[in-house]
Amino acid sequence: MGESIKSAISLKIRSSFAITSGEPPITIYPTIYKEQMVQGMDKPSFFIWQMDVEQEKLMRNNYERVYQMNVRYHPEDNDLKRYQTLADIGNKLLEYLTQIEVPIFLGRYDTEGEPIEDMKPIRGSQMSFKIVDDVLQVFVTYVVKMKLVEAAMPYMEQLLLNSIGVDIPDSPVVGEYLTGTVLSLDNKQIAVNGKLIPQSNINYSLLMSESAIWDKVIPGDEVILLRSGEEYFAFDIKDRNRLKSSIDGGKF
């Protein structure tokens, strides 16, 4: 996603600062660097840099990722009105980079297995510029909401696990492994496929401790369950694979 944002910024600058003149008309595009600057680079030129990236988990599999971007403009060495040029470019960039379009994965694939993407606009925020040592620096932040897409496991593969089961002291438990979603910490509510599991049907005996899960999750997190008849045994946070030592094998 970071490279996609840099490419989107580059395309926006390229189209916004293109100059067409002459007969026949010739279009001259600005020089843009997206990698580390090197000696002897062309001027004037733009340089696009990804500064910091932050991510915050929202509900369920949703995330919010924040990209802090820096665009620098290096003017010509012989520009006699350098400060005026830099201020003018800075104001234009604040306008042009207010919105860019990036490719967003839609969670689907075409018939050849390639991801299906669509161009979606994202808006810039916390925009500013400053001029330091005859170089223009523009700062802009883009926030992208994301969703973790997990491949759905075929239902029959889950049924194949029914013959494995897990042994706990005094009694074996045989059932179907599946994933539940934490809805509430206060009431220790879990849902499977959007359907709330009755409290009377949840057995917490397989937890590492009485509160092992509930001390470490937030609503929206996923936990591993074993369903045996109408009873659900809560194991642990999904994919952590931290089972009680008293469980024989823990064969997932």
Coordinates of C-alpha atoms in Angstrom, one line a residue:
M1 CA 0.0 0.0 0.0
G2 CA 2.9 2.4 0.7
E3 CA 4.3 2.0 -2.8
S4 CA 0.8 2.4 -4.2
I5 CA 0.4 5.7 -2.4
K6 CA 3.8 6.9 -3.6
S7 CA 2.8 6.0 -7.2
A8 CA -0.5 7.8 -6.8
I9 CA 1.2 10.9 -5.6
S10 CA 3.7 10.6 -8.5
L11 CA 0.9 10.4 -11.1
K12 CA -0.9 13.4 -9.6
I13 CA 2.3 15.5 -9.7
R14 CA 3.1 14.3 -13.2
S15 CA -0.2 15.3 -14.6
S16 CA -0.6 18.5 -12.6
F17 CA 2.8 19.9 -13.5
A18 CA 3.1 18.8 -17.1
I19 CA 3.8 21.5 -19.6
T20 CA 2.7 21.3 -23.3
S21 CA 4.1 23.7 -25.9
G22 CA 5.6 24.0 -29.4
E23 CA 4.4 23.0 -32.8
P24 CA 3.8 20.1 -33.0
P25 CA 2.9 20.2 -29.3
I26 CA 5.3 18.5 -27.0
T27 CA 4.5 17.6 -23.4
I28 CA 7.3 17.9 -20.8
Y29 CA 6.7 16.1 -17.6
P30 CA 8.5 16.9 -14.3
T31 CA 11.3 14.7 -13.0
I32 CA 10.1 12.6 -10.0
Y33 CA 12.2 10.4 -7.8
K34 CA 10.6 7.7 -5.6
E35 CA 13.8 6.3 -4.3
Q36 CA 16.8 7.7 -2.4
M37 CA 18.3 10.7 -4.0
V38 CA 21.7 10.4 -5.7
Q39 CA 24.4 12.8 -6.7
G40 CA 23.9 14.4 -10.0
M41 CA 20.1 14.2 -10.0
D42 CA 18.2 16.4 -12.4
K43 CA 16.8 19.7 -11.2
P44 CA 14.1 20.9 -10.9
S45 CA 12.7 17.7 -9.5
F46 CA 10.3 16.2 -7.0
F47 CA 11.2 13.5 -4.5
I48 CA 8.5 11.4 -2.7
W49 CA 9.3 9.8 0.6
Q50 CA 7.3 7.6 2.9
M51 CA 8.0 8.7 6.5
D52 CA 6.0 6.9 9.1
V53 CA 3.3 4.3 9.0
E54 CA 0.9 3.6 11.9
Q55 CA -1.8 0.9 12.2
E56 CA -4.7 0.7 14.6
K57 CA -7.0 -2.3 15.0
L58 CA -10.7 -1.6 14.8
M59 CA -13.6 -4.0 15.3
R60 CA -13.3 -7.5 14.0
N61 CA -10.9 -7.8 11.0
N62 CA -10.8 -4.1 10.3
Y63 CA -7.8 -1.9 10.5
E64 CA -6.9 1.7 10.0
R65 CA -3.5 2.4 8.5
V66 CA -2.0 5.9 8.6
Y67 CA 0.7 6.9 6.0
Q68 CA 2.7 10.1 6.6
M69 CA 4.2 11.2 3.3
N70 CA 6.9 13.8 2.5
V71 CA 7.2 15.4 -1.0
R72 CA 10.3 17.6 -1.6
Y73 CA 10.9 19.9 -4.5
H74 CA 14.4 20.9 -5.5
P75 CA 14.4 24.0 -7.8
E76 CA 16.9 24.9 -10.5
D77 CA 20.3 26.1 -9.1
N78 CA 20.0 29.3 -11.3
D79 CA 16.5 30.2 -10.2
L80 CA 16.7 33.9 -9.2
K81 CA 13.3 33.8 -7.6
R82 CA 13.8 30.6 -5.8
Y83 CA 11.7 31.4 -2.7
Q84 CA 8.8 32.6 -4.7
T85 CA 9.0 29.5 -6.9
L86 CA 9.1 27.2 -3.9
A87 CA 6.1 29.0 -2.2
D88 CA 4.1 28.8 -5.4
I89 CA 4.9 25.0 -5.9
G90 CA 4.0 24.4 -2.2
N91 CA 0.6 26.0 -2.4
K92 CA -0.2 24.1 -5.6
L93 CA 0.9 20.8 -4.0
L94 CA -1.5 21.4 -1.0
E95 CA -4.3 21.7 -3.6
Y96 CA -3.3 18.8 -5.9
L97 CA -2.5 16.3 -3.1
T98 CA -5.8 16.9 -1.2
Q99 CA -7.1 13.8 -3.0
I100 CA -5.3 11.0 -4.8
E101 CA -6.6 7.7 -6.2
V102 CA -5.1 4.4 -5.2
P103 CA -5.8 0.8 -6.2
I104 CA -7.9 -1.0 -3.6
F105 CA -8.1 -4.8 -3.4
L106 CA -11.8 -5.7 -3.4
G107 CA -11.3 -9.2 -1.8
R108 CA -12.1 -11.0 -5.1
Y109 CA -10.1 -12.7 -7.8
D110 CA -10.7 -13.0 -11.5
T111 CA -10.9 -16.2 -13.4
E112 CA -7.1 -16.3 -13.8
G113 CA -6.5 -15.9 -10.1
E114 CA -5.4 -12.3 -10.3
P115 CA -6.7 -9.9 -7.6
I116 CA -9.4 -7.5 -8.6
E117 CA -8.7 -3.9 -7.8
D118 CA -10.6 -0.7 -8.2
M119 CA -9.3 2.9 -8.0
K120 CA -10.6 4.6 -4.9
P121 CA -10.0 8.2 -3.8
I122 CA -8.4 8.9 -0.4
R123 CA -8.1 12.4 1.0
G124 CA -5.0 14.0 2.5
S125 CA -5.0 15.5 6.0
Q126 CA -2.6 17.4 8.3
M127 CA -1.2 19.1 5.2
S128 CA 1.6 21.7 5.4
F129 CA 4.8 22.9 3.8
K130 CA 8.0 24.6 4.7
I131 CA 11.1 25.8 2.9
V132 CA 14.4 24.7 4.4
D133 CA 17.8 25.3 2.8
D134 CA 16.2 26.3 -0.5
V135 CA 14.2 23.0 -0.6
L136 CA 10.5 22.8 -0.4
Q137 CA 9.1 20.1 1.9
V138 CA 5.4 19.2 1.8
F139 CA 3.9 17.0 4.5
V140 CA 0.6 15.1 4.0
T141 CA -1.1 12.2 5.8
Y142 CA -3.4 9.6 4.2
V143 CA -5.6 7.3 6.2
V144 CA -6.6 4.0 4.6
K145 CA -9.2 1.6 6.1
M146 CA -8.3 -2.0 5.6
K147 CA -9.8 -5.4 6.2
L148 CA -7.8 -8.6 6.7
V149 CA -9.2 -11.1 4.2
E150 CA -8.8 -14.7 5.3
A151 CA -9.3 -17.6 2.9
A152 CA -12.4 -19.5 4.0
M153 CA -11.6 -23.1 4.9
P154 CA -13.9 -25.7 3.1
Y155 CA -16.4 -26.9 5.6
M156 CA -15.7 -30.6 4.9
E157 CA -12.1 -30.1 6.0
Q158 CA -13.4 -29.1 9.4
L159 CA -15.5 -32.2 9.5
L160 CA -12.4 -34.4 9.0
L161 CA -11.1 -33.2 12.4
N162 CA -14.1 -34.7 14.1
S163 CA -12.3 -38.0 14.6
I164 CA -9.3 -36.4 16.3
G165 CA -10.7 -34.7 19.4
V166 CA -8.8 -33.7 22.5
D167 CA -8.3 -35.6 25.7
I168 CA -8.8 -33.7 29.0
P169 CA -8.6 -35.3 32.5
D170 CA -11.2 -38.0 33.0
S171 CA -12.9 -37.6 29.7
P172 CA -12.1 -37.3 25.9
V173 CA -13.8 -34.6 23.9
V174 CA -14.5 -35.2 20.2
G175 CA -15.9 -32.5 18.0
E176 CA -15.5 -29.9 15.3
Y177 CA -12.9 -27.2 15.4
L178 CA -14.1 -23.7 14.3
T179 CA -13.6 -20.0 15.0
G180 CA -15.6 -17.8 17.2
T181 CA -15.7 -14.0 17.5
V182 CA -15.6 -12.2 20.9
L183 CA -18.6 -9.9 21.2
S184 CA -18.4 -8.8 24.8
L185 CA -15.8 -9.1 27.6
D186 CA -18.1 -8.3 30.5
N187 CA -20.5 -11.2 29.6
K188 CA -17.9 -13.3 27.9
Q189 CA -20.1 -13.6 24.8
I190 CA -18.9 -15.4 21.7
A191 CA -20.6 -15.7 18.3
V192 CA -20.1 -18.2 15.5
N193 CA -21.0 -17.1 12.0
G194 CA -22.8 -14.1 13.6
K195 CA -24.9 -16.3 15.9
L196 CA -24.5 -15.8 19.6
I197 CA -23.6 -18.9 21.6
P198 CA -25.8 -19.3 24.7
Q199 CA -23.8 -18.9 27.9
S200 CA -25.0 -22.3 29.1
N201 CA -23.4 -24.0 26.1
I202 CA -19.9 -22.6 26.6
N203 CA -17.4 -24.7 28.6
Y204 CA -14.2 -22.8 29.6
S205 CA -12.5 -25.9 31.1
L206 CA -9.9 -26.0 28.3
L207 CA -8.5 -22.5 28.9
M208 CA -4.9 -22.1 30.0
S209 CA -6.4 -20.4 33.1
E210 CA -9.9 -19.2 34.0
S211 CA -9.3 -15.8 32.4
A212 CA -6.5 -16.5 30.0
I213 CA -8.5 -15.4 26.9
W214 CA -10.4 -12.6 28.5
D215 CA -7.2 -10.8 29.8
K216 CA -5.8 -10.5 26.3
V217 CA -8.6 -9.9 23.8
I218 CA -10.9 -7.1 22.8
P219 CA -14.3 -7.3 21.1
G220 CA -13.8 -8.4 17.6
D221 CA -10.9 -10.8 18.2
E222 CA -11.2 -14.4 17.2
V223 CA -10.8 -17.5 19.4
I224 CA -10.5 -21.2 18.6
L225 CA -13.5 -23.4 19.7
L226 CA -14.3 -27.1 19.7
R227 CA -17.9 -27.9 19.3
S228 CA -19.1 -31.2 20.7
G229 CA -22.8 -31.6 20.3
E230 CA -24.4 -28.4 21.7
E231 CA -21.4 -27.6 23.9
Y232 CA -18.5 -25.3 22.9
F233 CA -15.1 -25.6 24.5
A234 CA -13.1 -22.4 24.3
F235 CA -9.4 -23.0 23.6
D236 CA -7.4 -19.9 23.0
I237 CA -6.8 -16.8 20.8
K238 CA -6.8 -17.9 17.2
D239 CA -3.5 -19.0 15.8
R240 CA -1.6 -18.5 19.1
N241 CA -1.4 -22.3 19.7
R242 CA -1.0 -22.0 23.4
L243 CA -2.9 -25.0 24.8
K244 CA -2.9 -26.2 28.4
S245 CA -0.2 -28.7 29.1
S246 CA -2.8 -31.1 30.6
I247 CA -4.4 -31.4 27.1
D248 CA -3.1 -34.5 25.4
G249 CA -1.6 -33.7 22.1
G250 CA -3.6 -30.6 21.2
K251 CA -3.8 -31.9 17.6
F252 CA -5.3 -29.2 15.5

